[in-house]
């Protein structure tokens, strides 16, 4: 009996840990969101008015190489390489929007983005090669969390996709993925490349929903 309730407590603790805000968001600013739903393998979030500084599409065969290229550009941007020589606080997560290509050579297209702190919204400094993306109103994300250094993003995206099948979110998520050819899915990384333990990453599939409470 005692053993069984111990197990249940353990399971409850695991469920809370997976839904909690990533630890880096206790140190640095992250975009606010509300959890609309959660189930086995996924969470549905609503983000409101988030703003991102984004690179131009980077063509590469490697997610890791493209993310590094984009991250360096954004790192220089927040260090003051921008039209106002302004330094900007580090935030999380860094997003990589992935548009896999079915053409030859397995080259995909990646857009890497930095969350613009509230303090610098709605008018962050401009910089060559960067543009601002604003999620006007609500934007929804189906989310799957995983740890470690990001390796096989395609596999994580497939697992998220599989966990959504048969749920009331499946159609809206798949419409959202079709509607945006620049992004089949997005990888969110909450740690700098120099942190080796406790890394938190997520796969996001972004979509719009008129009223999620109807779904
Ligand atoms: C930014 O710094 C550069 C080099 O120090 C300087 O030439 C430029 O005038 C500065 N721009 C602004 C807006 O302060």
PDB file of C-alpha atoms and ligand atoms in Angstrom:
ATOM      1  CA  UNK A   1       0.000   0.000   0.000  1.00  0.00           C
ATOM      2  CA  UNK A   2       2.680   2.456   1.064  1.00  0.00           C
ATOM      3  CA  UNK A   3       4.716   1.388  -1.897  1.00  0.00           C
ATOM      4  CA  UNK A   4       1.866   2.043  -4.287  1.00  0.00           C
ATOM      5  CA  UNK A   5       1.138   5.553  -2.983  1.00  0.00           C
ATOM      6  CA  UNK A   6       4.869   6.256  -3.226  1.00  0.00           C
ATOM      7  CA  UNK A   7       4.741   5.330  -6.881  1.00  0.00           C
ATOM      8  CA  UNK A   8       1.727   7.543  -7.462  1.00  0.00           C
ATOM      9  CA  UNK A   9       3.490  10.454  -5.781  1.00  0.00           C
ATOM     10  CA  UNK A  10       6.506   9.882  -7.994  1.00  0.00           C
ATOM     11  CA  UNK A  11       4.357   9.898 -11.123  1.00  0.00           C
ATOM     12  CA  UNK A  12       2.614  13.075  -9.994  1.00  0.00           C
ATOM     13  CA  UNK A  13       5.988  14.743  -9.396  1.00  0.00           C
ATOM     14  CA  UNK A  14       7.172  13.719 -12.876  1.00  0.00           C
ATOM     15  CA  UNK A  15       4.036  15.191 -14.445  1.00  0.00           C
ATOM     16  CA  UNK A  16       4.553  18.499 -12.640  1.00  0.00           C
ATOM     17  CA  UNK A  17       8.237  18.635 -13.595  1.00  0.00           C
ATOM     18  CA  UNK A  18       7.500  18.162 -17.280  1.00  0.00           C
ATOM     19  CA  UNK A  19       4.892  20.934 -17.288  1.00  0.00           C
ATOM     20  CA  UNK A  20       6.896  23.443 -15.223  1.00  0.00           C
ATOM     21  CA  UNK A  21       8.482  26.527 -16.720  1.00  0.00           C
ATOM     22  CA  UNK A  22      12.080  25.794 -17.856  1.00  0.00           C
ATOM     23  CA  UNK A  23      14.622  26.669 -15.108  1.00  0.00           C
ATOM     24  CA  UNK A  24      16.425  29.231 -17.300  1.00  0.00           C
ATOM     25  CA  UNK A  25      13.205  31.281 -17.293  1.00  0.00           C
ATOM     26  CA  UNK A  26      13.771  31.912 -13.573  1.00  0.00           C
ATOM     27  CA  UNK A  27      17.052  33.698 -14.443  1.00  0.00           C
ATOM     28  CA  UNK A  28      16.287  35.361 -17.758  1.00  0.00           C
ATOM     29  CA  UNK A  29      13.137  36.646 -19.434  1.00  0.00           C
ATOM     30  CA  UNK A  30      10.994  34.237 -21.473  1.00  0.00           C
ATOM     31  CA  UNK A  31       7.757  34.969 -23.323  1.00  0.00           C
ATOM     32  CA  UNK A  32       4.695  34.419 -21.143  1.00  0.00           C
ATOM     33  CA  UNK A  33       2.207  31.736 -22.070  1.00  0.00           C
ATOM     34  CA  UNK A  34      -0.846  29.981 -20.748  1.00  0.00           C
ATOM     35  CA  UNK A  35      -1.253  26.208 -20.808  1.00  0.00           C
ATOM     36  CA  UNK A  36      -4.517  25.466 -22.590  1.00  0.00           C
ATOM     37  CA  UNK A  37      -4.318  21.677 -22.476  1.00  0.00           C
ATOM     38  CA  UNK A  38      -1.847  18.932 -21.682  1.00  0.00           C
ATOM     39  CA  UNK A  39      -1.904  15.218 -22.233  1.00  0.00           C
ATOM     40  CA  UNK A  40       0.420  12.311 -22.731  1.00  0.00           C
ATOM     41  CA  UNK A  41       3.393  13.575 -24.750  1.00  0.00           C
ATOM     42  CA  UNK A  42       2.280  17.142 -25.488  1.00  0.00           C
ATOM     43  CA  UNK A  43       1.188  20.484 -24.090  1.00  0.00           C
ATOM     44  CA  UNK A  44      -0.902  23.128 -25.876  1.00  0.00           C
ATOM     45  CA  UNK A  45       0.127  26.726 -25.080  1.00  0.00           C
ATOM     46  CA  UNK A  46      -1.206  30.145 -25.928  1.00  0.00           C
ATOM     47  CA  UNK A  47       1.371  32.909 -26.451  1.00  0.00           C
ATOM     48  CA  UNK A  48       0.203  36.520 -26.586  1.00  0.00           C
ATOM     49  CA  UNK A  49       1.963  39.322 -28.456  1.00  0.00           C
ATOM     50  CA  UNK A  50       5.417  37.757 -28.461  1.00  0.00           C
ATOM     51  CA  UNK A  51       8.063  39.556 -30.519  1.00  0.00           C
ATOM     52  CA  UNK A  52      11.163  38.003 -32.072  1.00  0.00           C
ATOM     53  CA  UNK A  53      14.300  39.260 -33.848  1.00  0.00           C
ATOM     54  CA  UNK A  54      14.898  36.784 -36.663  1.00  0.00           C
ATOM     55  CA  UNK A  55      17.608  35.983 -39.180  1.00  0.00           C
ATOM     56  CA  UNK A  56      17.001  35.587 -42.902  1.00  0.00           C
ATOM     57  CA  UNK A  57      16.528  31.936 -43.924  1.00  0.00           C
ATOM     58  CA  UNK A  58      19.808  30.020 -43.598  1.00  0.00           C
ATOM     59  CA  UNK A  59      20.199  27.155 -46.081  1.00  0.00           C
ATOM     60  CA  UNK A  60      22.156  24.258 -44.657  1.00  0.00           C
ATOM     61  CA  UNK A  61      22.202  20.499 -44.422  1.00  0.00           C
ATOM     62  CA  UNK A  62      22.768  20.700 -40.656  1.00  0.00           C
ATOM     63  CA  UNK A  63      20.372  21.946 -37.987  1.00  0.00           C
ATOM     64  CA  UNK A  64      23.270  22.377 -35.561  1.00  0.00           C
ATOM     65  CA  UNK A  65      25.446  24.360 -37.994  1.00  0.00           C
ATOM     66  CA  UNK A  66      22.567  26.606 -39.109  1.00  0.00           C
ATOM     67  CA  UNK A  67      21.531  27.288 -35.511  1.00  0.00           C
ATOM     68  CA  UNK A  68      25.123  28.190 -34.599  1.00  0.00           C
ATOM     69  CA  UNK A  69      25.356  30.604 -37.548  1.00  0.00           C
ATOM     70  CA  UNK A  70      22.064  32.251 -36.603  1.00  0.00           C
ATOM     71  CA  UNK A  71      22.839  32.340 -32.895  1.00  0.00           C
ATOM     72  CA  UNK A  72      26.157  34.161 -33.515  1.00  0.00           C
ATOM     73  CA  UNK A  73      24.376  36.793 -35.589  1.00  0.00           C
ATOM     74  CA  UNK A  74      21.792  37.308 -32.831  1.00  0.00           C
ATOM     75  CA  UNK A  75      24.477  37.305 -30.125  1.00  0.00           C
ATOM     76  CA  UNK A  76      26.307  40.141 -31.930  1.00  0.00           C
ATOM     77  CA  UNK A  77      22.985  41.952 -32.239  1.00  0.00           C
ATOM     78  CA  UNK A  78      22.321  41.919 -28.488  1.00  0.00           C
ATOM     79  CA  UNK A  79      25.954  42.833 -27.763  1.00  0.00           C
ATOM     80  CA  UNK A  80      25.327  46.128 -29.587  1.00  0.00           C
ATOM     81  CA  UNK A  81      25.881  45.397 -33.262  1.00  0.00           C
ATOM     82  CA  UNK A  82      22.695  47.206 -34.243  1.00  0.00           C
ATOM     83  CA  UNK A  83      21.509  50.588 -35.540  1.00  0.00           C
ATOM     84  CA  UNK A  84      21.489  52.103 -32.028  1.00  0.00           C
ATOM     85  CA  UNK A  85      24.611  50.441 -30.595  1.00  0.00           C
ATOM     86  CA  UNK A  86      22.270  49.254 -27.878  1.00  0.00           C
ATOM     87  CA  UNK A  87      22.965  46.211 -25.705  1.00  0.00           C
ATOM     88  CA  UNK A  88      19.983  43.989 -25.036  1.00  0.00           C
ATOM     89  CA  UNK A  89      19.494  41.479 -22.221  1.00  0.00           C
ATOM     90  CA  UNK A  90      19.759  37.782 -23.064  1.00  0.00           C
ATOM     91  CA  UNK A  91      16.421  35.930 -23.134  1.00  0.00           C
ATOM     92  CA  UNK A  92      15.186  32.417 -23.796  1.00  0.00           C
ATOM     93  CA  UNK A  93      14.305  30.454 -25.769  1.00  0.00           C
ATOM     94  CA  UNK A  94      16.260  30.744 -29.009  1.00  0.00           C
ATOM     95  CA  UNK A  95      14.012  29.406 -31.762  1.00  0.00           C
ATOM     96  CA  UNK A  96      15.021  27.629 -34.940  1.00  0.00           C
ATOM     97  CA  UNK A  97      12.152  27.385 -37.420  1.00  0.00           C
ATOM     98  CA  UNK A  98      12.796  24.405 -39.666  1.00  0.00           C
ATOM     99  CA  UNK A  99      11.479  24.014 -43.208  1.00  0.00           C
ATOM    100  CA  UNK A 100      12.750  20.645 -44.432  1.00  0.00           C
ATOM    101  CA  UNK A 101      13.110  20.462 -48.181  1.00  0.00           C
ATOM    102  CA  UNK A 102      12.292  17.467 -50.299  1.00  0.00           C
ATOM    103  CA  UNK A 103      14.707  18.642 -52.995  1.00  0.00           C
ATOM    104  CA  UNK A 104      18.144  17.127 -53.663  1.00  0.00           C
ATOM    105  CA  UNK A 105      21.086  17.260 -51.248  1.00  0.00           C
ATOM    106  CA  UNK A 106      18.812  17.372 -48.148  1.00  0.00           C
ATOM    107  CA  UNK A 107      19.310  21.130 -47.742  1.00  0.00           C
ATOM    108  CA  UNK A 108      16.781  22.613 -45.323  1.00  0.00           C
ATOM    109  CA  UNK A 109      15.982  26.204 -44.518  1.00  0.00           C
ATOM    110  CA  UNK A 110      16.347  27.529 -40.964  1.00  0.00           C
ATOM    111  CA  UNK A 111      15.305  30.845 -39.405  1.00  0.00           C
ATOM    112  CA  UNK A 112      16.873  31.520 -35.995  1.00  0.00           C
ATOM    113  CA  UNK A 113      15.118  33.929 -33.613  1.00  0.00           C
ATOM    114  CA  UNK A 114      15.731  35.696 -30.322  1.00  0.00           C
ATOM    115  CA  UNK A 115      12.849  36.686 -28.028  1.00  0.00           C
ATOM    116  CA  UNK A 116      12.801  40.493 -27.736  1.00  0.00           C
ATOM    117  CA  UNK A 117      12.568  41.510 -24.037  1.00  0.00           C
ATOM    118  CA  UNK A 118       9.411  43.427 -23.081  1.00  0.00           C
ATOM    119  CA  UNK A 119      11.637  46.443 -22.323  1.00  0.00           C
ATOM    120  CA  UNK A 120      12.730  46.610 -25.982  1.00  0.00           C
ATOM    121  CA  UNK A 121       9.273  46.056 -27.476  1.00  0.00           C
ATOM    122  CA  UNK A 122       7.659  47.201 -29.694  1.00  0.00           C
ATOM    123  CA  UNK A 123      10.599  48.934 -31.339  1.00  0.00           C
ATOM    124  CA  UNK A 124      13.841  46.924 -31.020  1.00  0.00           C
ATOM    125  CA  UNK A 125      16.868  48.398 -32.860  1.00  0.00           C
ATOM    126  CA  UNK A 126      17.213  47.404 -36.500  1.00  0.00           C
ATOM    127  CA  UNK A 127      20.198  45.450 -37.783  1.00  0.00           C
ATOM    128  CA  UNK A 128      21.368  44.359 -41.193  1.00  0.00           C
ATOM    129  CA  UNK A 129      20.157  40.860 -42.022  1.00  0.00           C
ATOM    130  CA  UNK A 130      17.609  40.704 -39.188  1.00  0.00           C
ATOM    131  CA  UNK A 131      13.880  41.331 -39.193  1.00  0.00           C
ATOM    132  CA  UNK A 132      11.225  41.461 -36.497  1.00  0.00           C
ATOM    133  CA  UNK A 133       8.427  38.899 -36.254  1.00  0.00           C
ATOM    134  CA  UNK A 134       5.451  39.855 -34.167  1.00  0.00           C
ATOM    135  CA  UNK A 135       2.860  37.343 -33.091  1.00  0.00           C
ATOM    136  CA  UNK A 136      -0.064  39.757 -33.062  1.00  0.00           C
ATOM    137  CA  UNK A 137      -2.783  38.498 -30.737  1.00  0.00           C
ATOM    138  CA  UNK A 138      -2.679  34.867 -29.716  1.00  0.00           C
ATOM    139  CA  UNK A 139      -0.475  32.217 -31.270  1.00  0.00           C
ATOM    140  CA  UNK A 140      -0.827  28.592 -30.222  1.00  0.00           C
ATOM    141  CA  UNK A 141       1.900  25.989 -29.938  1.00  0.00           C
ATOM    142  CA  UNK A 142       1.741  22.222 -29.539  1.00  0.00           C
ATOM    143  CA  UNK A 143       4.861  21.469 -27.506  1.00  0.00           C
ATOM    144  CA  UNK A 144       6.998  18.424 -26.747  1.00  0.00           C
ATOM    145  CA  UNK A 145       9.899  18.808 -24.299  1.00  0.00           C
ATOM    146  CA  UNK A 146      13.183  16.874 -24.410  1.00  0.00           C
ATOM    147  CA  UNK A 147      16.599  17.153 -22.769  1.00  0.00           C
ATOM    148  CA  UNK A 148      20.259  17.053 -23.742  1.00  0.00           C
ATOM    149  CA  UNK A 149      21.931  18.548 -26.771  1.00  0.00           C
ATOM    150  CA  UNK A 150      19.597  18.761 -29.730  1.00  0.00           C
ATOM    151  CA  UNK A 151      20.362  15.978 -32.175  1.00  0.00           C
ATOM    152  CA  UNK A 152      17.574  14.356 -34.164  1.00  0.00           C
ATOM    153  CA  UNK A 153      14.948  17.077 -34.422  1.00  0.00           C
ATOM    154  CA  UNK A 154      13.041  15.198 -37.136  1.00  0.00           C
ATOM    155  CA  UNK A 155      12.495  12.306 -34.764  1.00  0.00           C
ATOM    156  CA  UNK A 156      11.262  14.593 -31.964  1.00  0.00           C
ATOM    157  CA  UNK A 157       8.880  16.294 -34.408  1.00  0.00           C
ATOM    158  CA  UNK A 158       7.546  12.894 -35.511  1.00  0.00           C
ATOM    159  CA  UNK A 159       6.957  11.916 -31.861  1.00  0.00           C
ATOM    160  CA  UNK A 160       5.035  15.142 -31.220  1.00  0.00           C
ATOM    161  CA  UNK A 161       3.012  14.611 -34.376  1.00  0.00           C
ATOM    162  CA  UNK A 162       2.194  11.035 -33.317  1.00  0.00           C
ATOM    163  CA  UNK A 163       1.104  12.118 -29.833  1.00  0.00           C
ATOM    164  CA  UNK A 164      -1.362  14.616 -31.359  1.00  0.00           C
ATOM    165  CA  UNK A 165      -3.062  12.080 -33.637  1.00  0.00           C
ATOM    166  CA  UNK A 166      -6.636  11.397 -32.605  1.00  0.00           C
ATOM    167  CA  UNK A 167      -6.786  14.439 -30.304  1.00  0.00           C
ATOM    168  CA  UNK A 168      -8.955  17.501 -30.865  1.00  0.00           C
ATOM    169  CA  UNK A 169      -5.809  19.478 -31.779  1.00  0.00           C
ATOM    170  CA  UNK A 170      -4.638  17.324 -34.697  1.00  0.00           C
ATOM    171  CA  UNK A 171      -6.488  19.152 -37.503  1.00  0.00           C
ATOM    172  CA  UNK A 172      -5.623  22.704 -36.340  1.00  0.00           C
ATOM    173  CA  UNK A 173      -1.940  21.803 -35.910  1.00  0.00           C
ATOM    174  CA  UNK A 174      -1.713  20.173 -39.308  1.00  0.00           C
ATOM    175  CA  UNK A 175      -3.469  23.186 -40.949  1.00  0.00           C
ATOM    176  CA  UNK A 176      -0.998  25.465 -39.170  1.00  0.00           C
ATOM    177  CA  UNK A 177       1.979  23.514 -40.480  1.00  0.00           C
ATOM    178  CA  UNK A 178       0.619  23.601 -44.029  1.00  0.00           C
ATOM    179  CA  UNK A 179      -0.206  27.317 -43.857  1.00  0.00           C
ATOM    180  CA  UNK A 180       3.391  28.344 -43.155  1.00  0.00           C
ATOM    181  CA  UNK A 181       5.824  26.955 -45.717  1.00  0.00           C
ATOM    182  CA  UNK A 182       8.760  28.596 -43.902  1.00  0.00           C
ATOM    183  CA  UNK A 183       8.237  26.479 -40.816  1.00  0.00           C
ATOM    184  CA  UNK A 184       7.157  22.888 -40.563  1.00  0.00           C
ATOM    185  CA  UNK A 185       8.187  22.878 -36.923  1.00  0.00           C
ATOM    186  CA  UNK A 186      10.233  24.980 -34.542  1.00  0.00           C
ATOM    187  CA  UNK A 187      12.938  23.964 -32.077  1.00  0.00           C
ATOM    188  CA  UNK A 188      13.116  26.049 -28.865  1.00  0.00           C
ATOM    189  CA  UNK A 189      16.394  25.893 -26.886  1.00  0.00           C
ATOM    190  CA  UNK A 190      16.543  27.365 -23.378  1.00  0.00           C
ATOM    191  CA  UNK A 191      20.261  27.003 -22.609  1.00  0.00           C
ATOM    192  CA  UNK A 192      23.409  28.546 -24.004  1.00  0.00           C
ATOM    193  CA  UNK A 193      25.752  26.188 -25.874  1.00  0.00           C
ATOM    194  CA  UNK A 194      28.055  26.368 -22.822  1.00  0.00           C
ATOM    195  CA  UNK A 195      25.650  24.738 -20.366  1.00  0.00           C
ATOM    196  CA  UNK A 196      26.100  20.990 -20.323  1.00  0.00           C
ATOM    197  CA  UNK A 197      23.597  19.719 -17.788  1.00  0.00           C
ATOM    198  CA  UNK A 198      19.911  20.300 -17.170  1.00  0.00           C
ATOM    199  CA  UNK A 199      19.339  21.349 -20.764  1.00  0.00           C
ATOM    200  CA  UNK A 200      15.725  21.961 -21.777  1.00  0.00           C
ATOM    201  CA  UNK A 201      14.585  21.915 -25.400  1.00  0.00           C
ATOM    202  CA  UNK A 202      11.188  21.800 -27.014  1.00  0.00           C
ATOM    203  CA  UNK A 203       9.644  21.064 -30.379  1.00  0.00           C
ATOM    204  CA  UNK A 204       6.873  23.536 -31.186  1.00  0.00           C
ATOM    205  CA  UNK A 205       4.237  23.244 -33.880  1.00  0.00           C
ATOM    206  CA  UNK A 206       2.626  26.644 -34.230  1.00  0.00           C
ATOM    207  CA  UNK A 207      -0.980  27.127 -35.199  1.00  0.00           C
ATOM    208  CA  UNK A 208      -3.883  29.529 -34.911  1.00  0.00           C
ATOM    209  CA  UNK A 209      -7.156  28.781 -33.194  1.00  0.00           C
ATOM    210  CA  UNK A 210     -10.066  31.181 -33.175  1.00  0.00           C
ATOM    211  CA  UNK A 211     -11.181  30.105 -29.765  1.00  0.00           C
ATOM    212  CA  UNK A 212      -9.323  27.239 -28.163  1.00  0.00           C
ATOM    213  CA  UNK A 213     -12.058  26.777 -25.574  1.00  0.00           C
ATOM    214  CA  UNK A 214     -14.334  25.592 -28.415  1.00  0.00           C
ATOM    215  CA  UNK A 215     -11.949  22.824 -29.387  1.00  0.00           C
TER     216      UNK A 215
HETATM  217  C1  LIG B   1      27.767  53.294 -33.071  1.00  0.00           C
HETATM  218  O1  LIG B   1      29.137  53.057 -32.919  1.00  0.00           O
HETATM  219  C2  LIG B   1      29.885  53.371 -34.073  1.00  0.00           C
HETATM  220  C3  LIG B   1      31.336  52.924 -33.840  1.00  0.00           C
HETATM  221  O2  LIG B   1      31.783  53.269 -32.561  1.00  0.00           O
HETATM  222  C4  LIG B   1      29.766  54.871 -34.359  1.00  0.00           C
HETATM  223  O3  LIG B   1      30.487  55.210 -35.515  1.00  0.00           O
HETATM  224  C5  LIG B   1      28.299  55.204 -34.558  1.00  0.00           C
HETATM  225  O4  LIG B   1      28.107  56.598 -34.725  1.00  0.00           O
HETATM  226  C6  LIG B   1      27.469  54.740 -33.365  1.00  0.00           C
HETATM  227  N1  LIG B   1      26.046  54.912 -33.669  1.00  0.00           N
HETATM  228  C7  LIG B   1      25.167  55.395 -32.780  1.00  0.00           C
HETATM  229  C8  LIG B   1      23.745  55.480 -33.241  1.00  0.00           C
HETATM  230  O5  LIG B   1      25.481  55.741 -31.664  1.00  0.00           O
END
